[in-house]
MMTF fields as JSON, N, C-alpha, C and O atoms, coordinates in Angstrom:
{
  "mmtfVersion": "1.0.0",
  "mmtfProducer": "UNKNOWN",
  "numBonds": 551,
  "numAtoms": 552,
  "numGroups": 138,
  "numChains": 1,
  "numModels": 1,
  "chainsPerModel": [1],
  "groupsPerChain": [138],
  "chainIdList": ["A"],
  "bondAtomList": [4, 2, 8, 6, 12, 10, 16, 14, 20, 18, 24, 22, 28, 26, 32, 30, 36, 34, 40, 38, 44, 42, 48, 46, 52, 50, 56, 54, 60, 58, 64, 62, 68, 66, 72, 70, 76, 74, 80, 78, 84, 82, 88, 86, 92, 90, 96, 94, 100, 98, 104, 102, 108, 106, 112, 110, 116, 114, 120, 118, 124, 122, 128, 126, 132, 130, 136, 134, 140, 138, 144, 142, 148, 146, 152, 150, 156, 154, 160, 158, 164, 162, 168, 166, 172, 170, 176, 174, 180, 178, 184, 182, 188, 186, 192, 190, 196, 194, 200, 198, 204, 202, 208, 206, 212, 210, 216, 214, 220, 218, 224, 222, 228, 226, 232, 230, 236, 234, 240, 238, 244, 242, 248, 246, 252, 250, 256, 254, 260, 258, 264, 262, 268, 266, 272, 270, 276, 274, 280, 278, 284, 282, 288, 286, 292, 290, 296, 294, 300, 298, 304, 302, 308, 306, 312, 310, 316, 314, 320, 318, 324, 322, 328, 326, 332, 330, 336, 334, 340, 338, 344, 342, 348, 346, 352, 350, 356, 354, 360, 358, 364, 362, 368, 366, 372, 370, 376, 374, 380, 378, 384, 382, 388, 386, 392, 390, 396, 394, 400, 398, 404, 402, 408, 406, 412, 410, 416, 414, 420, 418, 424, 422, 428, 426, 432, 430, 436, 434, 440, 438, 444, 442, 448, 446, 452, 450, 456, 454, 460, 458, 464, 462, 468, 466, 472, 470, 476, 474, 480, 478, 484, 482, 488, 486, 492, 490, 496, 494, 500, 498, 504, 502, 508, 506, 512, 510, 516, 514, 520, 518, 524, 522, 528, 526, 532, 530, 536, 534, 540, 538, 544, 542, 548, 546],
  "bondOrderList": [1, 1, 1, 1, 1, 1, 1, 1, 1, 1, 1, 1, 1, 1, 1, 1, 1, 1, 1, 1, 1, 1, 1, 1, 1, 1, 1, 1, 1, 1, 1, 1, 1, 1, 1, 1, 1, 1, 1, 1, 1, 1, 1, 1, 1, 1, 1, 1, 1, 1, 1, 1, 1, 1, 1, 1, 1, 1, 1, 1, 1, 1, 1, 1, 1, 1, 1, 1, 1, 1, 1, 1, 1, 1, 1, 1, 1, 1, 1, 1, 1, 1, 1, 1, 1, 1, 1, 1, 1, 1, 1, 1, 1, 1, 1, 1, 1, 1, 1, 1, 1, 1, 1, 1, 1, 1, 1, 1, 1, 1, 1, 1, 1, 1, 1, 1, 1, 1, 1, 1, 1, 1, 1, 1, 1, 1, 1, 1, 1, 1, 1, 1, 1, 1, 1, 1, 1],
  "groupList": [{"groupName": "UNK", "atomNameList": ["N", "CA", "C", "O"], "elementList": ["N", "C", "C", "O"], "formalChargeList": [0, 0, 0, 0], "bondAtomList": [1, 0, 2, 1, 3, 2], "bondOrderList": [1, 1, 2], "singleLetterCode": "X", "chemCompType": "L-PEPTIDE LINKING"}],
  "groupTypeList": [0, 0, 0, 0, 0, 0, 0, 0, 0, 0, 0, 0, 0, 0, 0, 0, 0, 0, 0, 0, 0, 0, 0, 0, 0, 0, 0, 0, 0, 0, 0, 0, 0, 0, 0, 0, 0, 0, 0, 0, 0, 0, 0, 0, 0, 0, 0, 0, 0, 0, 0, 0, 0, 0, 0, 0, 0, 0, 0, 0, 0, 0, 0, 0, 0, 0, 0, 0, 0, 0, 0, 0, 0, 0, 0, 0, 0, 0, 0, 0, 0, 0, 0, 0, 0, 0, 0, 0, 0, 0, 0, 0, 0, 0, 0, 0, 0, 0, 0, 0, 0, 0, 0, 0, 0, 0, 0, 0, 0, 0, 0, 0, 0, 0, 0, 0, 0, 0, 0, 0, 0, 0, 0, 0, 0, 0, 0, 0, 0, 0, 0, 0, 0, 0, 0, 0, 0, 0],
  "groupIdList": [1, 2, 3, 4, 5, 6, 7, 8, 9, 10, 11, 12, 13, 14, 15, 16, 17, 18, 19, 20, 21, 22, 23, 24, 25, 26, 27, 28, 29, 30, 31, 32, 33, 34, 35, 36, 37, 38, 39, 40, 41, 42, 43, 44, 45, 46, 47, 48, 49, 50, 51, 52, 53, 54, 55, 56, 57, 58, 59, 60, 61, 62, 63, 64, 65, 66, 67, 68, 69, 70, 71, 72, 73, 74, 75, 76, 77, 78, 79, 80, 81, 82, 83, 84, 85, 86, 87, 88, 89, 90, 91, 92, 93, 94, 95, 96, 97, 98, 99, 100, 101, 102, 103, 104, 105, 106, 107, 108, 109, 110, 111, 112, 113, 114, 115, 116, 117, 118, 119, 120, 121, 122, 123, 124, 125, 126, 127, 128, 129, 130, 131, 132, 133, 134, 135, 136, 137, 138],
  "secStructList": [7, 7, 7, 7, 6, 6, 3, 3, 7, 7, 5, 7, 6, 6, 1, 7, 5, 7, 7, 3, 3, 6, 6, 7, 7, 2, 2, 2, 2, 2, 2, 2, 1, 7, 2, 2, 2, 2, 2, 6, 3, 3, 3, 3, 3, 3, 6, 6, 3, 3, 3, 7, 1, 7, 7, 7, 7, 7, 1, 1, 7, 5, 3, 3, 3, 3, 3, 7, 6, 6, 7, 7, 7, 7, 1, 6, 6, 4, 4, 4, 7, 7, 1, 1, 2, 2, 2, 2, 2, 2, 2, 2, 2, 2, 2, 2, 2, 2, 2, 2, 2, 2, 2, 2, 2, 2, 6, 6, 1, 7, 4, 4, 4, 1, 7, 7, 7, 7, 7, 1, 1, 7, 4, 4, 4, 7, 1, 1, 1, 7, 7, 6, 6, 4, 4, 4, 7, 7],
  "xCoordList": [-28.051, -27.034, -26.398, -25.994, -26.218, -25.961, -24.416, -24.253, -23.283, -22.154, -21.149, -20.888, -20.922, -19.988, -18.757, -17.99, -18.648, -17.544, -16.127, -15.128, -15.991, -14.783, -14.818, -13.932, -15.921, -16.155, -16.244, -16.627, -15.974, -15.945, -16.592, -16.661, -17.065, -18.326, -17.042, -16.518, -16.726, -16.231, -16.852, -17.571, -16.711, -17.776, -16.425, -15.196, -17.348, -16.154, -17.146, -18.282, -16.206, -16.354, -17.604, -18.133, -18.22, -19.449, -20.712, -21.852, -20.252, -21.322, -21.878, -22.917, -20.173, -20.926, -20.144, -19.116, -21.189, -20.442, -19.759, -20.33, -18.982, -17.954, -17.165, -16.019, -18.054, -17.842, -16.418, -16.046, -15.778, -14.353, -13.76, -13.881, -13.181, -13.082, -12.376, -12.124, -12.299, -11.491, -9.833, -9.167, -9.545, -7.904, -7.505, -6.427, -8.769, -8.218, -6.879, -6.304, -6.966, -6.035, -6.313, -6.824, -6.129, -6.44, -5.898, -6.835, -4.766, -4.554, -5.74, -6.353, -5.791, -7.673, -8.475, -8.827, -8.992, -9.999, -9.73, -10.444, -8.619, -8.074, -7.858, -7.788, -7.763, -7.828, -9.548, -10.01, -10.247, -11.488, -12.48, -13.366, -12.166, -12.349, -12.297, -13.248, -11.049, -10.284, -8.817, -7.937, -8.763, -6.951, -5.802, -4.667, -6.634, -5.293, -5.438, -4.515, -6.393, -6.53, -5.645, -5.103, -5.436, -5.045, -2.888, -1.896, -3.034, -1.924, -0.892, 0.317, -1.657, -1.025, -1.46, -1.647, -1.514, -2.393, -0.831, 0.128, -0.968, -0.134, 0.331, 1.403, -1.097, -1.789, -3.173, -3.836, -3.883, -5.225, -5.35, -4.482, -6.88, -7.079, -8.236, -8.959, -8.293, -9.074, -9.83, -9.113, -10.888, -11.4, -11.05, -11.14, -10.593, -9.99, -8.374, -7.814, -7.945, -6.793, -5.368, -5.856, -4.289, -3.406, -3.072, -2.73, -3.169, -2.773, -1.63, -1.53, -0.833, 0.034, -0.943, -2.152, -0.148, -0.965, -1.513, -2.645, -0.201, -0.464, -1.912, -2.772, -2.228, -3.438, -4.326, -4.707, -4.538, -5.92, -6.979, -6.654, -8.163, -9.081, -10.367, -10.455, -11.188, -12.069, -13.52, -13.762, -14.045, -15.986, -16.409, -16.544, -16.577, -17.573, -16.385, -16.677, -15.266, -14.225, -14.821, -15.553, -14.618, -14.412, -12.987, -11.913, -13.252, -11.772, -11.828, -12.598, -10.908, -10.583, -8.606, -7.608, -8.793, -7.656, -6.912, -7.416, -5.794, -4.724, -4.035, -3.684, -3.997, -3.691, -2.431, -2.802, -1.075, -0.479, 0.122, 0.804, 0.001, 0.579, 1.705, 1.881, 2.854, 4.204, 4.03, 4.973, 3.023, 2.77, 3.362, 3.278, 3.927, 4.324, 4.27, 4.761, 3.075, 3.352, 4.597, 5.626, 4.476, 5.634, 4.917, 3.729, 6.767, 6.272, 6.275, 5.374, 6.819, 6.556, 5.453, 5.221, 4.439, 2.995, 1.804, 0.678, 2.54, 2.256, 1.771, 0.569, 2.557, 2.027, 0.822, 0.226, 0.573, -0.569, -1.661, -2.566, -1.934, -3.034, -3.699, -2.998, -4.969, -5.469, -6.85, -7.729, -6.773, -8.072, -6.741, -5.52, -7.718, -6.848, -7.282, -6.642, -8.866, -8.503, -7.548, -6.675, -7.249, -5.842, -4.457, -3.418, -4.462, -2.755, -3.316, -2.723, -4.184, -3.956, -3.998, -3.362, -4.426, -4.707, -3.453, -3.149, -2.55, -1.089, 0.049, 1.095, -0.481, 1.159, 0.891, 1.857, -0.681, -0.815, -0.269, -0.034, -0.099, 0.101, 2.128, 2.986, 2.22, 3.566, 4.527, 5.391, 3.637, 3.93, 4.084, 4.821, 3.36, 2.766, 4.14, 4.603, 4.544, 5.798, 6.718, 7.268, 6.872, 8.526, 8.335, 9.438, 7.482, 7.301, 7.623, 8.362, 7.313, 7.134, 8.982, 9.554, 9.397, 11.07, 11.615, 12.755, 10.981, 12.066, 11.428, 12.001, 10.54, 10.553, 11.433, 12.034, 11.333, 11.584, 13.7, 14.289, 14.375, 15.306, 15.713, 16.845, 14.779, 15.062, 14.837, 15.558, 14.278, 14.328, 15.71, 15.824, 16.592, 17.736, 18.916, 19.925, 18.171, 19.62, 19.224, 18.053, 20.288, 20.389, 20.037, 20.512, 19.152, 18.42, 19.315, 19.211, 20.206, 21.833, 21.513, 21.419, 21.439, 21.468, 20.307, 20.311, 19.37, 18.04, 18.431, 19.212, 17.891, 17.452, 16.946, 15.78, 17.26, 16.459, 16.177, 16.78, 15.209, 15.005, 15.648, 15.258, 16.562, 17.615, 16.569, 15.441, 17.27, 16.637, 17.513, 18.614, 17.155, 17.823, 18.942, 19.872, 18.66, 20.039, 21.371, 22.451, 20.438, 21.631, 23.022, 22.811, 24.025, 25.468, 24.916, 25.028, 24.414, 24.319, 23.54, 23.868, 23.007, 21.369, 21.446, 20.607, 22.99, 23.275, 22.606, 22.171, 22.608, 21.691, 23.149, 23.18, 23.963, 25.388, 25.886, 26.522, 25.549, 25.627, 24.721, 24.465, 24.451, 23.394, 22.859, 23.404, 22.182, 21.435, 20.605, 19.49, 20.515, 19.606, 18.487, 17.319, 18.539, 17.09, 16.657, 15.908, 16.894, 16.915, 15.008, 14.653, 14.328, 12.699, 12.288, 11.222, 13.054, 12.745, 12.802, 12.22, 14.237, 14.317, 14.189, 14.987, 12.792, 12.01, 10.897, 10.014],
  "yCoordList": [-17.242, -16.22, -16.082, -17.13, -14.723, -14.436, -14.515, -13.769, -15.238, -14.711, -14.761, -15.745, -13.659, -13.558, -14.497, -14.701, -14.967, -15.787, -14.993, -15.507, -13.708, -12.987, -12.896, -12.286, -13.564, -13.569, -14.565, -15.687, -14.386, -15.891, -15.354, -14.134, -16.086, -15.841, -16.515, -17.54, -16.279, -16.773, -16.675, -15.688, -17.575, -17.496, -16.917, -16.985, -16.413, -16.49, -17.467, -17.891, -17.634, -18.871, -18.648, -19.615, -17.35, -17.121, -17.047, -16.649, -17.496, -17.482, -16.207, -16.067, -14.886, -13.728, -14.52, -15.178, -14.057, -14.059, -12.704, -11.746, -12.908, -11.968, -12.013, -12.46, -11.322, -11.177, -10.667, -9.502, -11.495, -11.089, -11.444, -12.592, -10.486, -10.669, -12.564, -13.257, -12.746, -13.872, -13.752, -12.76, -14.971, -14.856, -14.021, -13.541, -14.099, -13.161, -14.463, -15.51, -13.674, -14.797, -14.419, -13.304, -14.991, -15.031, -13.39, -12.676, -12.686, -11.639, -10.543, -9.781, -10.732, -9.775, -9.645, -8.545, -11.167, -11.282, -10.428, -9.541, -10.827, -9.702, -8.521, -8.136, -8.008, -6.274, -5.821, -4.748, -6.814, -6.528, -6.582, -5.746, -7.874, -7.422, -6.089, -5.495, -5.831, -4.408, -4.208, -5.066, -3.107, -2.793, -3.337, -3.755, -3.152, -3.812, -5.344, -6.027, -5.798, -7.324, -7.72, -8.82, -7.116, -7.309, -7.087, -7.7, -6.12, -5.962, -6.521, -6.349, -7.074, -8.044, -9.833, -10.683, -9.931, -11.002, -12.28, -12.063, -13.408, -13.998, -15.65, -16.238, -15.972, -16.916, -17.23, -16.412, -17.944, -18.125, -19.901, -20.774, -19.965, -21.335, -21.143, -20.147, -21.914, -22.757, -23.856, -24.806, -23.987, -24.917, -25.983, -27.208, -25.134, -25.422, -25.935, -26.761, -25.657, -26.528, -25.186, -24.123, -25.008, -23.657, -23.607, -24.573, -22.451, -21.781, -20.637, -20.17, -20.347, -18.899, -17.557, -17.419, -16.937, -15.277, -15.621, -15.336, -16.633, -16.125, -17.126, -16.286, -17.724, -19.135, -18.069, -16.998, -18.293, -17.945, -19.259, -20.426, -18.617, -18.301, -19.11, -18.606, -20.284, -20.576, -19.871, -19.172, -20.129, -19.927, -21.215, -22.351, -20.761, -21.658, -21.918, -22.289, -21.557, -21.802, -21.033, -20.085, -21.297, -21.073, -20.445, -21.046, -18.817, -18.253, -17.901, -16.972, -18.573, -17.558, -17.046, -17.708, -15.708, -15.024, -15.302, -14.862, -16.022, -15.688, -14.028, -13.272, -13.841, -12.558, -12.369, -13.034, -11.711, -10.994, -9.977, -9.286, -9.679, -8.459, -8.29, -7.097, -8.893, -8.48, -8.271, -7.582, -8.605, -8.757, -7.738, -6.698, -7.431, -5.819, -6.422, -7.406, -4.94, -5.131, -5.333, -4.697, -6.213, -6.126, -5.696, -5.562, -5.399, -5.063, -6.536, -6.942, -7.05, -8.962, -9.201, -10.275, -8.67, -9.062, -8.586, -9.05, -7.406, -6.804, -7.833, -8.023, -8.291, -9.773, -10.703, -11.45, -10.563, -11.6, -11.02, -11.694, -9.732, -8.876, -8.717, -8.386, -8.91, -9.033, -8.074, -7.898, -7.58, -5.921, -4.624, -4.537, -3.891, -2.409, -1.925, -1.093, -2.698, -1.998, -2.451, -1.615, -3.681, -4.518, -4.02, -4.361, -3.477, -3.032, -1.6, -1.314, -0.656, 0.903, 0.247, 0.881, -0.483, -0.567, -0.737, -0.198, -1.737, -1.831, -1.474, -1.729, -0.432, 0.521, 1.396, 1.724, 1.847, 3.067, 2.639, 3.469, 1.157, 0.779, 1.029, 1.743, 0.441, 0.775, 1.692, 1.626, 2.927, 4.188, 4.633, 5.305, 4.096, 4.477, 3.866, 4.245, 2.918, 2.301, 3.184, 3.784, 3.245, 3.992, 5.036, 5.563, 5.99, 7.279, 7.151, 8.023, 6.497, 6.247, 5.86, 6.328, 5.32, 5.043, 5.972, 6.218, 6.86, 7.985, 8.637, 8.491, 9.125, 10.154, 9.229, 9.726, 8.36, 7.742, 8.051, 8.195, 8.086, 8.279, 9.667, 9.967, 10.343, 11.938, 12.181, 13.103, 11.756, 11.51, 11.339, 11.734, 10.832, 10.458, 11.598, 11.609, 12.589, 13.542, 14.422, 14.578, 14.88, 14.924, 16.237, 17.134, 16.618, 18.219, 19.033, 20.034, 18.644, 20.29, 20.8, 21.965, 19.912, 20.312, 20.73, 21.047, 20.68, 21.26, 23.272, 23.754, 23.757, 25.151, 25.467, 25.073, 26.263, 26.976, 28.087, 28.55, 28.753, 30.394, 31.179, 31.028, 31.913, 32.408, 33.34, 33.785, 33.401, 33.763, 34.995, 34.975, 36.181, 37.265, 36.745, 36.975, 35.531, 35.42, 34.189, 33.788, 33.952, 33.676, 34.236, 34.985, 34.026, 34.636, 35.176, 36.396, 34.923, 35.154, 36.779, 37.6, 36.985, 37.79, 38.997, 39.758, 38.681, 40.029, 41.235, 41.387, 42.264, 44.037, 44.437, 45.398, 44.102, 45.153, 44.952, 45.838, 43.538, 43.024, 43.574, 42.472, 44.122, 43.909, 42.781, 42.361, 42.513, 40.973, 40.882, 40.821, 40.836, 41.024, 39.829, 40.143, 39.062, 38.327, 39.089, 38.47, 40.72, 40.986, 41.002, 40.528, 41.172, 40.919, 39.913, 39.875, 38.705, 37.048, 36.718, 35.986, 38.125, 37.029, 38.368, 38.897, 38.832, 39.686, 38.88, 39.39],
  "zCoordList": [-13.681, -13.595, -14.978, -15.48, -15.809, -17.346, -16.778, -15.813, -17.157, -16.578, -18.445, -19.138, -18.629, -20.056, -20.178, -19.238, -21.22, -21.432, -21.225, -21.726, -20.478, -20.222, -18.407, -17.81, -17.699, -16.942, -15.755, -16.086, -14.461, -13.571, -12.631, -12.48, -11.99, -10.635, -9.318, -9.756, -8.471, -7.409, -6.009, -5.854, -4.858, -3.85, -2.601, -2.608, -1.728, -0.46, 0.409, 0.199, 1.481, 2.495, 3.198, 3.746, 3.264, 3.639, 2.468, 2.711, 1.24, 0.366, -0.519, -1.164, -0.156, -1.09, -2.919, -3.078, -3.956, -4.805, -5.745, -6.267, -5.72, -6.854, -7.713, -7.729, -8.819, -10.097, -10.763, -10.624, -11.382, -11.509, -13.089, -13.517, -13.832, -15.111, -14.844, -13.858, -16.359, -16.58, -16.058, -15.763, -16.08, -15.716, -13.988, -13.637, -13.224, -11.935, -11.252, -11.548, -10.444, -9.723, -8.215, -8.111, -7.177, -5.64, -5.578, -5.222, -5.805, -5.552, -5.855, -5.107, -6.963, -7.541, -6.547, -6.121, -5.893, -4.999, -3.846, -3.379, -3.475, -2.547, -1.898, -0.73, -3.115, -3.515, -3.67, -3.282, -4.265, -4.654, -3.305, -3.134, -2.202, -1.15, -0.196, 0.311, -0.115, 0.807, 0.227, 0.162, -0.109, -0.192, 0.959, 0.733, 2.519, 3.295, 3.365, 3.811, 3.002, 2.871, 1.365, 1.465, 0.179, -0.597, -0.057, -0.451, 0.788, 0.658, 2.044, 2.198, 2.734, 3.428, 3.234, 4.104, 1.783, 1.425, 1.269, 0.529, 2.079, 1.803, 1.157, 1.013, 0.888, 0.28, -0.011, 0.627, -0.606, -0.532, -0.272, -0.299, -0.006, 0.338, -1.265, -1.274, -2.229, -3.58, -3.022, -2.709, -2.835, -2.784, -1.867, -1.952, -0.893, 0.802, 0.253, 0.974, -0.473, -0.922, -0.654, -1.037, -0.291, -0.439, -1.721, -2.403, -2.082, -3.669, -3.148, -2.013, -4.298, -3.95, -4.316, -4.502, -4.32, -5.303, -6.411, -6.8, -7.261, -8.628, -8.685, -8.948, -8.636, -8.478, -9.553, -9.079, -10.542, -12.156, -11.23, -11.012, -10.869, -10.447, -11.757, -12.876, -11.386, -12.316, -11.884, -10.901, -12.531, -12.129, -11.411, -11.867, -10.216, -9.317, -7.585, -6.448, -8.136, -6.705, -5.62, -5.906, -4.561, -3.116, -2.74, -2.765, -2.308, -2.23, -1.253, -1.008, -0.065, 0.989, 0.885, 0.602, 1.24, 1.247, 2.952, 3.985, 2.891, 3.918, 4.127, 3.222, 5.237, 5.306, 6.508, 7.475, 6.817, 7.334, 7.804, 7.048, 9.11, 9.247, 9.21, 9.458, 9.003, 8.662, 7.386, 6.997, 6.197, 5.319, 4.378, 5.032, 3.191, 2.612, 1.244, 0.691, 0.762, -0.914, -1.658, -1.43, -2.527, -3.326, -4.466, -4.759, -5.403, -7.278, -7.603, -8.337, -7.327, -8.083, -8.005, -8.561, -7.512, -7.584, -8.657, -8.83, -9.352, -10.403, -11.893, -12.079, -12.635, -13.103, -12.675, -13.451, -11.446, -11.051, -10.928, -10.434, -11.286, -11.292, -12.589, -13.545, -12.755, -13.992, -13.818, -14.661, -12.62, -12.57, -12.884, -12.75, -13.299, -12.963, -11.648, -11.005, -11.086, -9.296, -8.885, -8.65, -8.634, -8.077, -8.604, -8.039, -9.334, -9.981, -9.485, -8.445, -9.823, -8.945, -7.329, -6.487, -7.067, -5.269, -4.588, -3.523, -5.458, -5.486, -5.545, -4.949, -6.865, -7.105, -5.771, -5.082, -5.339, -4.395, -2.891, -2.013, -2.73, -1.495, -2.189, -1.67, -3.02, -3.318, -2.51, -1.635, -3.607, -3.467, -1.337, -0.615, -1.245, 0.568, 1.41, 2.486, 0.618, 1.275, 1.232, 2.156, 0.087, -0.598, -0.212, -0.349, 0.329, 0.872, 2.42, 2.875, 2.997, 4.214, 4.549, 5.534, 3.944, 3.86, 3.374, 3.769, 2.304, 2.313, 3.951, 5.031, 3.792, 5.256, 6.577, 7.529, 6.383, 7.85, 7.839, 8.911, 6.633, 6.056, 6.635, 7.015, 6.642, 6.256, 8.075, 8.455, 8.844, 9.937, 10.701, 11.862, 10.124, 10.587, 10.98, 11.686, 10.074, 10.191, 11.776, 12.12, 12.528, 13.314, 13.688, 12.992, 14.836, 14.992, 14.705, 13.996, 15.232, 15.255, 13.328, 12.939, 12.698, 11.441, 10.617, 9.427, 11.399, 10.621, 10.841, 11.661, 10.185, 10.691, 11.274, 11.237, 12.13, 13.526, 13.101, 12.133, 13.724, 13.673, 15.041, 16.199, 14.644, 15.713, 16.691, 16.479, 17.585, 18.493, 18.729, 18.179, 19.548, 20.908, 20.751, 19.979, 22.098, 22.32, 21.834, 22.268, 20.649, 19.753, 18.991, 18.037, 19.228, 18.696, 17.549, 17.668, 16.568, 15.394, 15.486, 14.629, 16.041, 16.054, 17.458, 17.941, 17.798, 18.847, 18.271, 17.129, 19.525, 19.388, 19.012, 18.242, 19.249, 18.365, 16.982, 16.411, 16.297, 15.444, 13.705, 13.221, 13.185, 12.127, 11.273, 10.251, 11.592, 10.983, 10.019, 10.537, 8.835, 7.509, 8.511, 8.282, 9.136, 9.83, 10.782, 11.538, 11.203, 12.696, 12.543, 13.622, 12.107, 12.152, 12.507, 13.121, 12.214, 12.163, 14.11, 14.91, 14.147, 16.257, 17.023, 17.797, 16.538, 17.259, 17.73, 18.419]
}
């Protein structure tokens, strides 16, 4: 196996190997696996041993990824990423959060206050009245 001196070979628990620059760390593997495995990733096992995220990754380890579903990307995990798939796979799960909290936010305000499209027999939209919308509550 030619493996570059910028380079580490790592195994998973079933024997695939994957190729991962130097300096990865268990989080890399992670992401390099699947994005939701990376992003509910909440430790790894090294060489059956527990490591955190940040764990720099040699040539020849055994990586299995711990995973949770309460699990939620953080930005503190940004630092322990040494792919640019793993830092885009990350900020994008980021992003998916902070979107998802604003909408869920914007959810809150209460129907009375959204806009309606008036209707007939809405006060506003009376036949005696003139209504610059009168087309709209036809």
């Amino acid at each position: 196996m030619n493996l570059f001196a910028s380079e580490i070979a790592v195994f998973t628990p079933k024997g695939r190997v994957i190729t991962m620059p130097a300096d990865s760390s268990v989080l890399d593997v992670a992401f390099e696996l699947h994005s939701e495995i990376g992003t509910h990733c909440i430790a790894g096992k090294v060489n059956h041993k527990l490591v955190p995220l940040s764990h720099r990754l040699q040539s020849g380890d055994q990586v299995e990824v711990l995973t949770s579903q309460s699990q939620t990307p953080k930005e503190e995990w940004l630092p322990f990423l040494a792919t640019a798939k793993g830092r885009t796979r990350l900020k994008a799960a980021l992003r998916k959060v902070q979107q998802t909290a604003a909408r869920g936010s914007s959810t809150n305000i209460s129907r009375s206050a959204r806009w309606r499209r008036p209707t007939r027999s809405s006060p506003r939209c009376s036949p005696t009245i003139i209504c610059p919308r009168a087309r709209l509550c036809t």
